[in-house]
Tab-separated table of C-alpha atoms in Angstrom:
chain	number	residue	atom	x	y	z
A	1	MET	CA	73.795	103.142	90.775
A	2	ALA	CA	71.832	99.740	89.524
A	3	GLU	CA	68.906	101.542	89.890
A	4	LYS	CA	66.999	101.499	85.907
A	5	THR	CA	66.374	104.916	85.177
A	6	HIS	CA	64.734	106.551	82.571
A	7	GLU	CA	65.510	109.782	83.116
A	8	ARG	CA	68.987	109.302	83.211
A	9	GLU	CA	72.200	107.127	82.054
A	10	LEU	CA	75.180	105.669	82.604
A	11	TRP	CA	78.557	106.776	81.276
A	12	ILE	CA	81.386	105.217	80.071
A	13	LEU	CA	84.682	107.169	80.633
A	14	GLY	CA	87.856	106.850	79.198
A	15	LEU	CA	87.025	105.818	76.225
A	16	ASN	CA	87.000	109.117	74.307
A	17	GLY	CA	84.130	108.824	73.687
A	18	CYS	CA	81.976	106.878	71.239
A	19	ASN	CA	84.370	103.843	71.017
A	20	GLU	CA	84.595	100.881	69.656
A	21	ARG	CA	86.122	99.087	72.685
A	22	GLY	CA	83.073	100.509	74.560
A	23	LYS	CA	80.202	97.608	72.205
A	24	VAL	CA	80.936	95.331	74.546
A	25	ILE	CA	79.768	96.555	77.863
A	26	CYS	CA	77.394	98.913	76.026
A	27	ARG	CA	75.539	95.745	74.778
A	28	TYR	CA	75.748	94.224	78.634
A	29	LEU	CA	73.919	97.173	80.080
A	30	LYS	CA	71.144	97.682	77.225
A	31	GLU	CA	70.609	93.450	77.918
A	32	GLY	CA	70.714	93.972	81.756
A	33	GLY	CA	67.537	96.986	81.322
A	34	TYR	CA	70.090	100.154	81.597
A	35	ARG	CA	70.447	103.049	79.558
A	36	ALA	CA	74.261	103.773	79.110
A	37	ARG	CA	76.626	104.735	76.483
A	38	ALA	CA	80.154	106.440	75.971
A	39	ALA	CA	80.895	110.219	76.835
A	40	ARG	CA	83.787	112.336	77.104
A	41	PRO	CA	85.301	114.091	80.820
A	42	GLU	CA	83.489	117.733	79.088
A	43	GLU	CA	80.098	116.348	78.529
A	44	LEU	CA	79.931	116.009	82.236
A	45	SER	CA	79.753	120.245	83.011
A	46	GLY	CA	76.558	119.928	81.669
A	47	GLY	CA	75.113	117.325	82.446
A	48	ARG	CA	75.242	114.432	85.743
A	49	PRO	CA	74.835	110.801	85.233
A	50	LEU	CA	73.095	108.722	86.751
A	51	GLY	CA	76.423	106.930	87.440
A	52	VAL	CA	80.539	106.172	85.785
A	53	LEU	CA	82.070	103.261	84.641
A	54	LEU	CA	85.764	104.917	84.180
A	55	ASP	CA	87.798	102.090	82.337
A	56	LEU	CA	91.590	102.389	84.386
A	57	SER	CA	93.529	99.698	82.054
A	58	SER	CA	96.238	101.154	80.049
A	59	TYR	CA	93.618	101.071	76.826
A	60	SER	CA	91.310	104.581	78.453
A	61	THR	CA	92.485	107.719	77.939
A	62	ASP	CA	93.720	108.953	81.057
A	63	GLY	CA	91.111	107.247	83.125
A	64	TRP	CA	92.805	107.651	86.121
A	65	GLY	CA	93.022	111.890	85.319
A	66	ILE	CA	89.637	111.943	85.136
A	67	LEU	CA	89.306	109.857	87.957
A	68	THR	CA	91.209	112.416	90.039
A	69	ASP	CA	89.622	115.391	87.895
A	70	MET	CA	86.200	113.990	88.940
A	71	LYS	CA	86.962	113.154	92.566
A	72	ARG	CA	88.836	116.922	93.263
A	73	ASN	CA	86.161	118.956	91.653
A	74	PRO	CA	83.047	120.278	94.386
A	75	GLN	CA	80.670	119.425	91.275
A	76	THR	CA	81.207	116.028	90.375
A	77	ARG	CA	82.852	114.961	93.218
A	78	ASP	CA	79.283	113.282	94.486
A	79	ILE	CA	78.789	110.865	91.249
A	80	PRO	CA	79.381	107.022	91.572
A	81	ILE	CA	82.749	106.130	90.213
A	82	LEU	CA	82.643	101.852	89.114
A	83	PRO	CA	86.227	101.710	88.019
A	84	ILE	CA	86.694	98.986	85.491
A	85	PHE	CA	88.848	96.964	83.035
A	86	LEU	CA	88.303	97.015	79.976
A	87	SER	CA	90.453	94.611	77.458
A	88	GLU	CA	91.971	96.257	74.343
A	89	GLU	CA	88.962	94.232	72.163
A	90	GLY	CA	86.904	95.818	74.637
A	91	LYS	CA	86.185	92.963	77.112
A	92	VAL	CA	85.043	92.953	80.458
A	93	GLY	CA	88.237	91.851	82.650
A	94	GLY	CA	87.512	93.071	85.948
A	95	VAL	CA	85.038	95.742	87.924
A	96	PHE	CA	86.298	96.552	91.637
A	97	PRO	CA	83.021	98.067	93.533
A	98	ALA	CA	84.154	100.831	95.897
A	99	ALA	CA	82.353	102.458	97.630
A	100	GLY	CA	83.510	105.971	97.245
A	101	PHE	CA	86.951	107.714	96.520
A	102	PHE	CA	88.249	110.555	98.806
A	103	THR	CA	91.390	113.252	97.475
A	104	LEU	CA	94.515	113.928	99.562
A	105	PRO	CA	94.761	116.285	102.149
A	106	ILE	CA	91.482	114.834	103.120
A	107	ASP	CA	88.508	117.303	103.371
A	108	THR	CA	86.895	116.307	106.778
A	109	ASP	CA	83.688	118.285	106.378
A	110	TYR	CA	82.955	116.491	103.288
A	111	LEU	CA	84.539	113.151	104.322
A	112	ILE	CA	81.910	113.854	107.468
A	113	LYS	CA	78.857	114.176	105.167
A	114	ARG	CA	79.074	112.008	103.106
A	115	LEU	CA	79.847	109.120	105.696
A	116	VAL	CA	76.432	110.377	107.093
A	117	VAL	CA	74.646	111.135	103.309
A	118	LEU	CA	75.234	107.459	102.932
A	119	GLY	CA	73.882	106.102	106.133
A	120	LEU	CA	77.335	104.576	107.815
A	121	THR	CA	76.407	106.657	110.956
A	122	GLU	CA	73.178	105.923	111.428
A	123	ASP	CA	74.445	102.896	113.714
A	124	THR	CA	77.498	104.363	116.056
A	125	GLU	CA	74.759	105.441	119.170
A	126	THR	CA	73.829	102.314	119.262
A	127	TRP	CA	76.568	100.690	118.842
A	128	ASP	CA	80.593	100.692	119.508
A	129	LEU	CA	81.924	99.840	116.049
A	130	GLN	CA	85.435	100.264	114.445
A	131	ALA	CA	86.805	101.192	111.253
A	132	ILE	CA	90.384	99.979	109.687
A	133	LEU	CA	92.597	102.859	108.064
A	134	ILE	CA	95.353	101.095	106.008
A	135	SER	CA	97.758	103.730	104.965
A	136	ARG	CA	101.591	104.185	104.977
A	137	ASN	CA	101.393	107.107	106.968
A	138	GLY	CA	98.835	107.229	109.585
A	139	GLU	CA	97.170	109.498	107.647
A	140	GLU	CA	96.135	111.430	111.037
A	141	ARG	CA	92.962	114.039	109.979
A	142	ILE	CA	91.134	110.691	108.451
A	143	SER	CA	90.895	109.009	111.900
A	144	LYS	CA	90.087	112.162	113.936
A	145	ALA	CA	87.384	112.794	111.508
A	146	ILE	CA	86.263	109.081	111.710
A	147	GLU	CA	86.779	109.145	115.336
A	148	SER	CA	84.645	112.170	115.906
A	149	LEU	CA	81.368	110.242	114.305
A	150	GLY	CA	82.037	107.661	116.854
A	151	PHE	CA	84.292	105.036	115.599
A	152	GLU	CA	87.172	103.346	116.812
A	153	MET	CA	90.054	103.069	114.602
A	154	VAL	CA	92.120	100.021	113.561
A	155	ASN	CA	95.291	101.372	111.647
A	156	ALA	CA	97.867	98.901	109.289
A	157	TYR	CA	100.199	100.441	107.845
A	158	THR	CA	100.737	97.734	104.508
A	159	GLY	CA	97.808	95.557	102.885
A	160	LYS	CA	98.654	92.348	104.615
A	161	GLU	CA	98.218	93.458	108.049
A	162	GLY	CA	95.178	95.222	106.906
A	163	VAL	CA	93.995	91.908	105.950
A	164	ALA	CA	95.448	90.135	108.914
A	165	LEU	CA	93.395	92.908	111.411
A	166	ALA	CA	90.318	92.975	109.400
A	167	THR	CA	89.944	89.636	109.323
A	168	THR	CA	90.007	89.167	113.075
A	169	VAL	CA	88.842	92.184	114.161
A	170	THR	CA	84.846	92.901	113.179
A	171	CYS	CA	85.510	96.279	110.711
A	172	TYR	CA	82.292	98.308	109.971
A	173	MET	CA	83.717	99.888	106.851
A	174	ALA	CA	87.662	100.552	105.539
A	175	PHE	CA	89.448	102.984	103.825
A	176	ALA	CA	92.858	102.057	102.578
A	177	THR	CA	95.263	104.632	100.482
A	178	LEU	CA	95.505	103.981	96.206
A	179	MET	CA	99.151	102.990	96.682
A	180	LEU	CA	100.075	100.735	99.924
A	181	PRO	CA	104.145	99.578	100.613
A	182	ASP	CA	103.161	96.211	99.063
A	183	MET	CA	100.094	96.109	97.229
A	184	SER	CA	97.480	98.334	95.514
A	185	ALA	CA	93.997	99.489	97.375
A	186	PHE	CA	92.359	97.322	94.091
A	187	GLU	CA	94.419	94.566	95.100
A	188	LEU	CA	93.351	94.781	99.067
A	189	MET	CA	89.925	94.463	97.795
A	190	GLU	CA	90.098	91.803	96.270
A	191	ARG	CA	91.651	90.532	98.790
A	192	PHE	CA	88.863	91.457	101.124
A	193	ARG	CA	86.329	89.756	99.017
A	194	LEU	CA	87.759	86.288	99.781
A	195	TYR	CA	86.438	86.207	103.707
A	196	PRO	CA	82.857	85.833	104.554
A	197	HIS	CA	82.995	88.744	107.048
A	198	THR	CA	85.058	92.107	104.890
A	199	ARG	CA	82.952	90.222	101.035
A	200	ASN	CA	80.674	92.901	102.015
A	201	LEU	CA	82.720	95.819	103.837
A	202	PRO	CA	81.980	99.424	102.653
A	203	PHE	CA	85.870	100.203	101.099
A	204	PHE	CA	87.032	103.776	100.225
A	205	VAL	CA	89.499	104.756	98.481
A	206	LEU	CA	92.376	107.754	99.215
A	207	ILE	CA	93.532	109.288	95.926
A	208	LYS	CA	96.326	111.819	95.923
A	209	GLU	CA	94.375	114.850	94.466
A	210	SER	CA	96.840	114.296	91.530
A	211	MET	CA	99.135	111.476	89.333
A	212	LYS	CA	102.173	111.214	87.399
A	213	GLU	CA	102.217	109.295	84.302
A	214	GLY	CA	104.547	107.051	85.881
A	215	GLU	CA	101.931	106.208	88.584
A	216	LYS	CA	98.821	105.945	86.261
A	217	ALA	CA	101.117	103.204	84.341
A	218	ALA	CA	101.646	101.393	87.160
A	219	MET	CA	98.785	101.628	88.362
A	220	SER	CA	97.237	100.087	85.123
A	221	GLN	CA	99.308	97.458	84.819
A	222	GLN	CA	99.004	95.640	88.488
A	223	ILE	CA	95.536	95.916	88.224
A	224	GLU	CA	96.209	94.479	85.087
A	225	HIS	CA	98.133	92.013	86.407
A	226	LEU	CA	94.739	91.721	88.897
A	227	VAL	CA	92.414	90.358	86.285
A	228	ARG	CA	95.045	88.406	84.632
A	229	LYS	CA	93.259	87.919	81.622
A	230	LYS	CA	89.297	86.959	83.215
A	231	GLU	CA	86.610	87.888	80.719
A	232	LEU	CA	83.358	88.963	82.853
A	233	SER	CA	80.255	87.343	81.598
A	234	ARG	CA	77.464	89.996	80.889
A	235	GLU	CA	75.185	88.487	84.477
A	236	GLU	CA	78.919	88.447	86.494
A	237	PHE	CA	79.079	92.325	85.119
A	238	LEU	CA	75.255	92.586	86.168
A	239	ARG	CA	75.549	91.495	89.233
A	240	TYR	CA	77.937	94.202	90.592
A	241	LEU	CA	75.593	97.467	89.528
A	242	ARG	CA	73.014	95.259	91.756
A	243	ARG	CA	74.693	94.736	94.375
A	244	ARG	CA	75.709	98.844	94.672
A	245	GLY	CA	72.219	99.432	94.061
A	246	GLY	CA	70.968	97.246	96.758
A	247	GLU	CA	69.217	94.911	94.333
């Protein structure tokens, strides 16, 4: 996602097109050498951006709806998405670098295909690898799909249990449903960043195909609580894109 390209742009979605709130992040991206612009979801039907930066704050224009629409549509579900939090004034308050999103109920063939494309299955023939799934319901279909690739599954049912297991057992990648009994997957991702051997763990978020308005509002409020009125500098923000691009 951090590739500096002369052919495709990064699109910022959730801003309802050209919006004053997008000025800061567009400036950061331009100064970092990226082509970027505010865009509308309907533009995805006629073009494919290099990646999408998606505002999931309560000030966004249905950021959660855009996320679920993109991920359940076969034409857009492979486009990389980097969730961000933009304040009412457009300041970058937080970035949540998930490795990817999958919709529930899971499409097992697509899940397996994506993990293969991302190169996350190459070492299973050489090493005994474990993956962790954090979900209230266990998501048996996901477990079976991951096990079919040669991984041993470790299951947790709350975020706290997921942190405890992931920091004591060496895991190769993690999957978590968006809403856990005690925290969101985004908060869990933040907690994983605090520990050396989970900091860079590929972290996939499992989302429902549609969310109720109350669920969207609750998730946006939860993210706002996480960022606590922080403002990322240009370099802090660009570090996330460079890390995703392997720089």
